[in-house]
Amino acid sequence: MTAKYDYDLVVIGAGSGGLAAAKRAINLGKRVAIAEKEAFGGTCVNRGCIPTKLMVYAAEFAQQRVIASDYGWLNLQGTFDWPSFKQAMDKHLASLQAQAINSLEGADIFRGQAQFIDAHSLQIAEQKITAEFVLLAVGGRPKMPDIPGIKYAIDSRGMIALQQLPKSFIVVGGGYIGVELAQVLHSFGCHITLVESNAFVLDGFDCDLQKRVKQMLTDDGIKVIDGARLKAIEPQGQGFTATLSEGQTLEADQILCALGRTANTDTLNLEATAVSTEKGMIVVDSHGRTKESNIFAAGDCTATMLLTPVAKVEGIAAVETMFSDRATIDYTWVPSAVFTYPEVATAGLSEQAAQEQYDNSDNIEIKRSCFIPLKYAIATSSLEAFIKLVVDAPTQKIVGIHMVAPRAADLVQALLPALKKGLTVSELQQTIGIHPSTGEEIFSI
Ligand code: FAD
């Protein structure tokens, strides 16, 4: 008997979500096709997590140099050469793209932009294919404000693609991408002004983390302007003038906007289906199913959390629901990190979220600990680390953990299974620490 459709599943987008979903469907023995209009690996590999974290590692050398002489390493000289670093980075990204393609063995690969003809039929470049199920894993792109002169600004993607590093930047937006890039570029020797419309950076993070990170950036020598929006950009000599909402003007060689992301849903011809969007993001139920029953969506094109591990589990859950058992995702303990120096890491409820969620604020207990990591004990420059627990007072269960500390991301990741199981503060403290480490500071909280 000939199959009704060309494929059991067509995945649109070979980023984190699409690749994970396609691999799962291949393993289930399904006939899979995947369409990609740009580089395989998507945002994370080509213009997101990987290049920015390689930049963070490049910046660490400058941060270590600050305390090197305290450790007896005198006269550590040298300047950062962006083209040399970029060459090494681009080589690695190309190898990851190749790995992404190799991982799709067993699927048919279509290169080009996919568009719906109807709920089961797609046009990809000159080809038309049909599928029982379609997974939309089309990701997103940076949001740029509609202001005069915005064409002169670059986004995170443009920053990573720069051939030469400008001497000064105005970074607009104090979310995690803006904060990471501001600190990295500052470490590379660029003069940085960070413009943020709120009073603090890292909107959505715990209030103590927001305040500490803003202070950390200022202490580093980054000028942070809060409560202001970018209103216009004009070319000025070799650089640009930015006008802010209060009429203030700033000059820099380059203006970098990091103002959030918008989903790549506008070119899919979703009108040919029943798939609906809200503010451009695809509306899905708890299994990733859209309003069109055979079409699912995962990752940054939906309104969940814009993180690679989330895109992956959503892609896999959608495939499980299509071909096996219905799968849902518990977002309660999704961790996130900001790869500043020191790192920010967080999971569970922020203090603000706990206050909103609990009827009686007496039922929330906040525990904080500040400490100087041993590495900085003999350094002339200081670094204060911070751990905060949000605790459900009656049960003493930890409902949120927030840190600014060296290796905070690894520590929060390692604690997650215990936190998810409902660990109490005293149970956490019944273990024995590793000395000296950031983790052992939890015992003195
Ligand atoms: P994407 O990876 O964006 O993949 C979507 C793919 O679909 C793209 O390749 C696109 O070309 C393709 N596509 C779109 N439309 C079509 C079409 N019509 N036809 C064919 N192909 C199409 N997350 C973390 O967890 N940790 C980090 O440290 C981190 N750092 C980041 C730093 C930056 C600067 C940025 C921008 C993001 C970062 N992220 C990070 C977020 C992470 O990159 C995304 O959450 C993740 O890549 C989303 O995966 P996705 O599969 O949903 O989409």
Coordinates of C-alpha atoms and ligand atoms in Angstrom, one line a residue:
M1 CA 0.0 0.0 0.0
T2 CA 1.4 3.4 -0.9
A3 CA 1.6 6.0 1.9
K4 CA -0.9 8.8 1.9
Y5 CA 1.9 11.4 2.5
D6 CA 5.5 11.7 1.3
Y7 CA 6.7 11.9 4.9
D8 CA 5.5 11.0 8.4
L9 CA 7.1 14.3 9.7
V10 CA 8.4 17.4 8.1
V11 CA 10.4 19.6 10.5
I12 CA 10.8 23.2 9.5
G13 CA 14.0 24.7 10.9
A14 CA 17.3 22.8 11.7
G15 CA 18.1 24.7 15.0
S16 CA 18.1 23.3 18.5
G17 CA 14.4 22.3 18.6
G18 CA 14.2 21.0 15.0
L19 CA 17.3 18.9 15.1
A20 CA 16.4 17.2 18.4
A21 CA 12.9 16.5 17.1
A22 CA 14.1 15.1 13.7
K23 CA 16.6 12.8 15.5
R24 CA 13.9 11.5 17.8
A25 CA 11.6 10.8 14.9
I26 CA 14.4 9.1 12.9
N27 CA 15.1 6.9 15.9
L28 CA 11.4 6.0 16.1
G29 CA 11.7 4.7 12.5
K30 CA 9.7 7.5 10.9
R31 CA 10.1 8.9 7.4
V32 CA 11.4 12.4 8.2
A33 CA 12.3 15.5 6.1
I34 CA 13.8 18.7 7.4
A35 CA 13.9 22.1 5.8
E36 CA 16.5 24.8 6.6
K37 CA 16.8 28.1 4.8
E38 CA 20.2 29.1 6.5
A39 CA 23.0 27.4 8.3
F40 CA 22.3 24.1 10.0
G41 CA 22.4 24.3 13.8
G42 CA 20.3 27.5 13.9
T43 CA 20.7 30.3 16.3
C44 CA 22.5 28.5 19.1
V45 CA 25.3 27.2 16.9
N46 CA 25.7 30.0 14.5
R47 CA 24.7 33.3 16.2
G48 CA 23.7 32.5 19.8
C49 CA 24.9 30.3 22.7
I50 CA 28.1 29.0 21.1
P51 CA 29.7 32.1 19.6
T52 CA 28.7 34.2 22.6
K53 CA 30.1 31.7 25.0
L54 CA 33.4 31.4 23.1
M55 CA 33.5 35.2 23.4
V56 CA 32.9 34.9 27.1
Y57 CA 35.9 32.5 27.3
A58 CA 38.0 35.0 25.3
A59 CA 37.0 37.7 27.8
E60 CA 38.1 35.6 30.8
F61 CA 41.7 36.1 29.9
A62 CA 41.3 39.8 30.4
Q63 CA 39.4 39.3 33.7
Q64 CA 42.2 36.9 35.0
R65 CA 44.8 39.5 34.0
V66 CA 43.3 42.0 36.4
I67 CA 44.4 39.7 39.4
A68 CA 47.4 38.1 37.8
S69 CA 50.0 40.4 39.4
D70 CA 48.5 39.6 42.8
Y71 CA 49.4 36.0 42.1
G72 CA 53.0 36.9 41.1
W73 CA 52.4 37.0 37.3
L74 CA 54.0 40.3 36.6
N75 CA 53.9 42.3 33.4
L76 CA 51.3 40.1 31.6
Q77 CA 50.9 42.2 28.4
G78 CA 49.1 41.7 25.2
T79 CA 46.1 43.0 23.4
F80 CA 43.1 41.2 22.2
D81 CA 43.0 40.5 18.4
W82 CA 39.4 40.1 17.3
P83 CA 40.2 38.8 13.7
S84 CA 42.4 36.0 15.2
F85 CA 39.8 35.0 17.7
K86 CA 37.0 35.2 15.0
Q87 CA 38.9 32.9 12.7
A88 CA 39.2 30.2 15.4
M89 CA 35.6 30.7 16.3
D90 CA 34.3 30.5 12.7
K91 CA 36.2 27.3 12.2
H92 CA 34.6 25.7 15.2
L93 CA 31.1 27.0 14.1
A94 CA 31.6 25.4 10.7
S95 CA 32.5 22.1 12.3
L96 CA 29.3 22.3 14.4
Q97 CA 27.3 23.0 11.3
A98 CA 28.8 19.9 9.6
Q99 CA 28.0 17.8 12.8
A100 CA 24.4 19.0 12.7
I101 CA 24.0 17.9 9.1
N102 CA 25.7 14.5 9.8
S103 CA 23.3 14.0 12.8
L104 CA 20.4 14.0 10.3
E105 CA 21.4 10.7 8.7
G106 CA 18.1 9.0 7.9
A107 CA 16.2 12.2 7.0
D108 CA 15.8 13.9 3.7
I109 CA 17.3 17.4 3.8
F110 CA 15.7 20.3 1.9
R111 CA 17.6 23.6 1.7
G112 CA 15.3 26.6 1.3
Q113 CA 12.5 28.5 2.9
A114 CA 9.4 26.4 3.6
Q115 CA 5.9 27.7 3.3
F116 CA 2.5 26.1 3.8
I117 CA 0.3 25.3 0.8
D118 CA -2.2 23.6 3.1
A119 CA -1.9 21.9 6.5
H120 CA -0.3 18.8 5.0
S121 CA 1.6 20.3 2.0
L122 CA 4.7 22.5 1.9
Q123 CA 6.5 24.4 -0.8
I124 CA 10.3 24.5 -0.3
A125 CA 12.1 26.4 -3.0
E126 CA 11.0 24.6 -6.2
Q127 CA 9.8 21.4 -4.4
K128 CA 6.4 20.4 -3.1
I129 CA 6.2 17.8 -0.3
T130 CA 3.4 16.4 1.9
A131 CA 3.5 15.2 5.5
E132 CA 1.2 13.6 8.0
F133 CA 2.7 15.9 10.7
V134 CA 4.6 19.2 10.5
L135 CA 6.8 20.6 13.3
L136 CA 7.5 24.3 13.2
A137 CA 10.9 24.9 14.8
V138 CA 11.5 28.2 13.0
G139 CA 13.1 30.1 15.9
G140 CA 13.3 33.8 16.0
R141 CA 15.3 36.9 15.2
P142 CA 16.3 40.0 17.0
K143 CA 13.6 42.7 17.5
M144 CA 14.7 46.1 16.3
P145 CA 12.8 49.2 17.3
D146 CA 11.0 51.3 14.6
I147 CA 13.0 54.5 15.1
P148 CA 14.8 56.9 12.7
G149 CA 18.2 55.7 11.8
I150 CA 17.7 52.1 13.1
K151 CA 19.4 50.9 9.8
Y152 CA 22.7 52.1 11.3
A153 CA 22.5 49.8 14.3
I154 CA 23.6 46.1 14.5
D155 CA 22.1 43.2 16.4
S156 CA 23.8 40.3 18.2
R157 CA 24.1 38.5 14.9
G158 CA 25.8 41.6 13.3
M159 CA 28.1 41.9 16.3
I160 CA 29.3 38.3 15.9
A161 CA 29.8 38.8 12.2
L162 CA 32.0 42.0 12.6
Q163 CA 35.3 41.7 10.8
Q164 CA 37.0 44.4 12.9
L165 CA 36.1 45.4 16.5
P166 CA 35.0 49.0 16.9
K167 CA 36.5 50.9 19.8
S168 CA 33.2 52.0 21.4
F169 CA 29.7 50.6 21.6
I170 CA 26.3 51.8 22.8
V171 CA 24.6 48.5 23.9
V172 CA 20.8 49.1 23.9
G173 CA 19.0 46.6 26.1
G174 CA 20.0 45.1 29.5
G175 CA 18.5 41.6 29.1
Y176 CA 20.9 38.7 29.3
I177 CA 22.2 39.1 25.7
G178 CA 22.9 42.8 26.2
V179 CA 24.5 42.3 29.6
E180 CA 26.7 39.4 28.4
L181 CA 27.8 41.2 25.3
A182 CA 28.4 44.5 27.1
Q183 CA 30.8 42.9 29.6
V184 CA 32.6 40.8 27.0
L185 CA 33.1 43.8 24.7
H186 CA 34.3 45.8 27.7
S187 CA 36.8 43.0 28.5
F188 CA 38.0 43.2 24.9
G189 CA 39.0 46.8 25.5
C190 CA 35.9 48.5 24.0
H191 CA 34.3 51.5 25.7
I192 CA 30.8 50.5 26.6
T193 CA 27.6 52.4 27.4
L194 CA 24.6 50.2 28.3
V195 CA 21.2 51.8 27.9
E196 CA 18.3 50.1 29.7
S197 CA 14.7 51.3 29.9
N198 CA 14.0 49.8 33.3
A199 CA 15.6 50.9 36.6
F200 CA 17.7 47.6 36.6
V201 CA 19.1 45.2 34.1
L202 CA 18.0 41.5 33.6
D203 CA 14.2 42.0 33.6
G204 CA 12.5 38.9 35.0
F205 CA 15.4 37.8 37.2
D206 CA 15.3 37.9 41.0
C207 CA 15.5 41.5 42.3
D208 CA 18.8 40.9 44.2
L209 CA 20.4 39.6 41.0
Q210 CA 19.2 42.6 39.0
K211 CA 20.7 45.1 41.5
R212 CA 24.0 43.2 41.9
V213 CA 24.6 42.7 38.2
K214 CA 23.9 46.4 37.5
Q215 CA 26.5 47.3 40.2
M216 CA 28.9 44.7 38.9
L217 CA 28.8 46.3 35.4
T218 CA 29.3 49.7 36.8
D219 CA 32.2 48.6 39.0
D220 CA 33.8 47.0 35.9
G221 CA 33.7 50.5 34.3
I222 CA 30.7 50.1 32.0
K223 CA 28.5 53.2 32.0
V224 CA 24.9 52.1 32.7
I225 CA 22.1 54.5 31.8
D226 CA 18.8 53.3 33.1
G227 CA 15.2 54.6 32.6
A228 CA 16.0 55.6 29.0
R229 CA 15.1 54.4 25.5
L230 CA 16.8 54.7 22.2
K231 CA 14.9 57.3 20.1
A232 CA 17.0 57.9 17.0
I233 CA 20.4 57.2 15.5
E234 CA 22.4 59.5 13.2
P235 CA 25.7 58.9 11.4
Q236 CA 28.4 61.1 13.0
G237 CA 31.9 61.0 11.3
Q238 CA 33.2 57.4 11.5
G239 CA 30.5 56.5 14.1
F240 CA 27.0 57.4 15.3
T241 CA 25.0 59.6 17.6
A242 CA 22.2 58.0 19.6
T243 CA 19.5 60.2 21.0
L244 CA 17.7 58.8 24.1
S245 CA 14.2 59.4 25.3
E246 CA 15.2 62.2 27.7
G247 CA 16.9 64.0 24.9
Q248 CA 20.4 63.0 26.0
T249 CA 22.8 62.2 23.1
L250 CA 25.6 59.7 23.1
E251 CA 28.3 58.9 20.6
A252 CA 30.0 55.6 19.7
D253 CA 31.6 53.8 16.8
Q254 CA 28.8 51.2 16.8
I255 CA 25.3 50.8 18.2
L256 CA 24.3 47.3 19.2
C257 CA 20.6 46.6 19.9
A258 CA 19.7 43.7 22.1
L259 CA 16.0 44.3 22.7
G260 CA 14.4 40.9 22.6
R261 CA 13.4 38.5 19.9
T262 CA 10.5 38.0 17.5
A263 CA 9.4 34.7 16.0
N264 CA 10.1 33.8 12.4
T265 CA 6.4 33.1 11.6
D266 CA 5.7 35.8 9.0
T267 CA 7.0 33.9 6.0
L268 CA 5.4 30.5 6.6
N269 CA 2.0 31.4 5.0
L270 CA 0.3 30.2 8.2
E271 CA -3.0 31.6 6.7
A272 CA -3.2 28.4 4.7
T273 CA -3.6 26.6 8.0
A274 CA -5.5 27.0 11.3
V275 CA -2.3 27.7 13.2
S276 CA -2.7 30.9 15.2
T277 CA -0.2 33.3 16.7
E278 CA -0.2 35.8 19.5
K279 CA 2.2 38.7 19.2
G280 CA 3.8 36.7 16.4
M281 CA 4.5 33.7 18.6
I282 CA 2.8 30.4 17.7
V283 CA 0.0 29.4 20.1
V284 CA 0.4 25.8 21.3
D285 CA -1.2 23.5 23.9
S286 CA 0.8 21.8 26.7
H287 CA 1.9 19.1 24.1
G288 CA 3.2 21.6 21.6
R289 CA 0.1 21.1 19.3
T290 CA -1.1 24.2 17.4
K291 CA -4.7 24.9 16.5
E292 CA -4.2 22.7 13.4
S293 CA -4.2 19.2 14.8
N294 CA -1.3 17.8 12.7
I295 CA 0.9 20.8 13.1
F296 CA 3.1 21.2 16.2
A297 CA 5.6 23.9 17.2
A298 CA 8.6 24.0 19.5
G299 CA 11.4 26.4 20.7
D300 CA 11.7 30.1 20.2
C301 CA 8.8 30.4 17.8
T302 CA 6.4 29.7 20.7
A303 CA 5.9 31.8 23.8
T304 CA 7.7 29.6 26.3
M305 CA 11.4 30.1 27.4
L306 CA 13.8 31.1 24.7
L307 CA 16.6 28.7 25.6
T308 CA 18.3 25.9 23.7
P309 CA 17.6 23.1 26.2
V310 CA 13.9 24.1 26.3
A311 CA 13.7 24.1 22.5
K312 CA 15.2 20.6 22.5
V313 CA 12.8 19.1 25.1
E314 CA 9.8 20.8 23.4
G315 CA 10.9 19.3 20.0
I316 CA 11.2 15.8 21.5
A317 CA 8.0 16.1 23.4
A318 CA 6.1 17.1 20.2
V319 CA 7.4 14.0 18.4
E320 CA 6.5 11.8 21.3
T321 CA 3.0 13.2 21.3
M322 CA 2.7 12.7 17.5
F323 CA 3.9 9.1 17.3
S324 CA 3.8 7.7 20.8
D325 CA 2.5 8.9 24.2
R326 CA 1.4 12.4 24.9
A327 CA 4.3 14.3 26.5
T328 CA 4.1 17.5 28.5
I329 CA 6.9 19.6 29.9
D330 CA 7.2 20.9 33.5
Y331 CA 8.7 24.4 33.2
T332 CA 8.8 24.9 37.0
W333 CA 12.6 24.3 37.4
V334 CA 13.9 25.4 34.1
P335 CA 17.3 26.9 35.0
S336 CA 18.9 29.8 33.2
A337 CA 22.3 31.5 33.4
V338 CA 23.9 34.7 32.3
F339 CA 27.5 34.1 31.4
T340 CA 28.9 37.3 33.0
Y341 CA 32.0 37.3 35.2
P342 CA 31.1 36.0 37.7
E343 CA 28.2 34.0 36.4
V344 CA 24.6 34.5 37.2
A345 CA 22.4 31.4 37.5
T346 CA 18.9 30.9 38.6
A347 CA 16.1 28.4 38.9
G348 CA 12.6 28.3 40.4
L349 CA 10.8 31.3 41.8
S350 CA 12.3 34.8 42.2
E351 CA 11.5 36.7 45.3
Q352 CA 9.0 38.8 43.3
A353 CA 7.3 35.8 41.7
A354 CA 7.0 34.1 45.1
Q355 CA 5.4 37.2 46.6
E356 CA 2.9 37.2 43.7
Q357 CA 2.2 33.4 44.0
Y358 CA 1.9 33.2 47.8
D359 CA -1.2 34.7 49.4
N360 CA 0.6 35.4 52.7
S361 CA 4.2 36.8 52.4
D362 CA 4.9 35.3 55.9
N363 CA 5.0 32.0 54.1
I364 CA 8.1 33.0 52.2
E365 CA 11.5 33.0 53.8
I366 CA 14.5 34.6 52.1
K367 CA 18.0 33.4 52.9
R368 CA 21.1 35.2 51.6
S369 CA 24.8 34.7 51.8
C370 CA 27.6 36.9 50.5
F371 CA 31.2 35.8 50.4
I372 CA 34.6 36.6 48.9
P373 CA 35.8 33.5 46.8
L374 CA 39.2 32.3 48.0
K375 CA 40.7 33.3 44.7
Y376 CA 40.0 36.9 45.5
A377 CA 41.3 36.7 49.1
I378 CA 44.7 37.8 48.0
A379 CA 43.6 40.0 45.1
T380 CA 43.7 43.8 45.3
S381 CA 40.5 43.9 43.2
S382 CA 37.4 42.5 44.9
L383 CA 34.7 40.1 43.8
E384 CA 31.7 39.4 46.0
A385 CA 29.7 36.3 45.3
F386 CA 26.1 35.9 46.3
I387 CA 23.7 33.0 47.0
K388 CA 20.0 33.4 47.7
L389 CA 17.3 30.9 48.5
V390 CA 13.6 31.5 48.3
V391 CA 12.0 29.1 50.8
D392 CA 8.5 27.9 51.4
A393 CA 8.5 28.8 55.1
P394 CA 6.0 26.2 56.5
T395 CA 7.7 23.2 54.8
Q396 CA 11.2 24.7 54.5
K397 CA 11.3 23.5 50.9
I398 CA 13.5 25.5 48.6
V399 CA 11.3 27.0 45.8
G400 CA 14.0 29.3 44.2
I401 CA 17.8 29.5 44.0
H402 CA 19.6 32.6 42.6
M403 CA 23.4 33.1 42.4
V404 CA 26.0 35.4 41.3
A405 CA 29.3 33.5 41.7
P406 CA 32.1 31.8 39.9
R407 CA 30.7 28.6 38.2
A408 CA 27.2 29.4 39.4
A409 CA 25.7 27.8 36.3
D410 CA 27.2 24.4 37.0
L411 CA 26.3 24.6 40.6
V412 CA 22.6 25.4 40.0
Q413 CA 22.5 22.7 37.3
A414 CA 23.9 20.1 39.7
L415 CA 21.4 21.0 42.5
L416 CA 18.3 20.8 40.2
P417 CA 17.4 17.1 40.7
A418 CA 17.4 17.7 44.5
L419 CA 15.4 20.9 44.2
K420 CA 12.9 19.3 41.9
K421 CA 12.4 16.5 44.4
G422 CA 11.4 19.1 47.1
L423 CA 14.6 19.4 49.1
T424 CA 14.5 21.4 52.3
V425 CA 17.2 23.8 53.5
S426 CA 18.3 21.5 56.3
E427 CA 18.4 18.4 53.9
L428 CA 20.6 20.5 51.6
Q429 CA 22.9 21.2 54.6
Q430 CA 23.0 17.6 55.7
T431 CA 25.5 16.8 53.0
I432 CA 29.2 17.5 53.3
G433 CA 30.8 20.2 51.2
I434 CA 33.8 20.4 49.0
H435 CA 36.4 22.8 50.3
P436 CA 37.2 25.3 49.0
S437 CA 34.3 25.7 46.6
T438 CA 31.4 28.0 45.8
G439 CA 29.0 25.1 46.6
E440 CA 30.1 24.8 50.3
E441 CA 28.9 28.4 50.9
I442 CA 25.3 27.0 50.8
F443 CA 26.1 25.5 54.2
S444 CA 26.5 28.9 55.8
I445 CA 23.3 30.3 54.4
Ligands
FAD1 P1 16.6 28.4 16.1 O1 17.9 27.8 16.6 O2 16.6 29.8 15.8 O3 16.4 27.6 14.7 C1 15.4 27.9 13.8 C2 15.9 27.6 12.4 O4 14.8 27.7 11.5 C3 16.9 28.6 11.9 O5 18.1 27.9 11.5 C4 16.2 29.3 10.7 O6 17.1 29.6 9.6 C5 15.2 28.2 10.3 N1 14.0 28.7 9.6 C6 13.2 29.8 10.0 N2 12.2 29.9 9.1 C7 12.3 28.9 8.2 C8 11.6 28.6 7.1 N3 10.4 29.2 6.7 N4 12.0 27.5 6.3 C9 13.2 26.9 6.6 N5 13.9 27.2 7.7 C10 13.5 28.2 8.5 N6 20.2 29.8 24.9 C11 20.8 29.0 25.9 O7 20.2 28.1 26.3 N7 22.0 29.4 26.4 C12 22.7 30.5 25.9 O8 23.8 30.7 26.4 C13 22.1 31.2 24.9 N8 22.8 32.3 24.4 C14 22.2 33.0 23.4 C15 22.9 34.1 22.9 C16 22.3 34.9 21.8 C17 23.1 36.1 21.3 C18 21.1 34.5 21.3 C19 20.5 35.2 20.1 C20 20.4 33.4 21.8 C21 21.0 32.6 22.8 N9 20.3 31.5 23.4 C22 20.8 30.8 24.4 C23 18.9 31.2 22.9 C24 19.0 30.0 21.9 O9 20.0 30.2 20.9 C25 17.7 29.7 21.3 O10 16.7 29.5 22.4 C26 17.6 28.4 20.5 O11 18.6 28.5 19.4 C27 16.2 28.2 19.9 O12 16.2 27.1 19.1 P2 15.1 26.9 18.0 O13 15.2 25.6 17.4 O14 13.8 27.3 18.6 O15 15.4 28.0 16.9

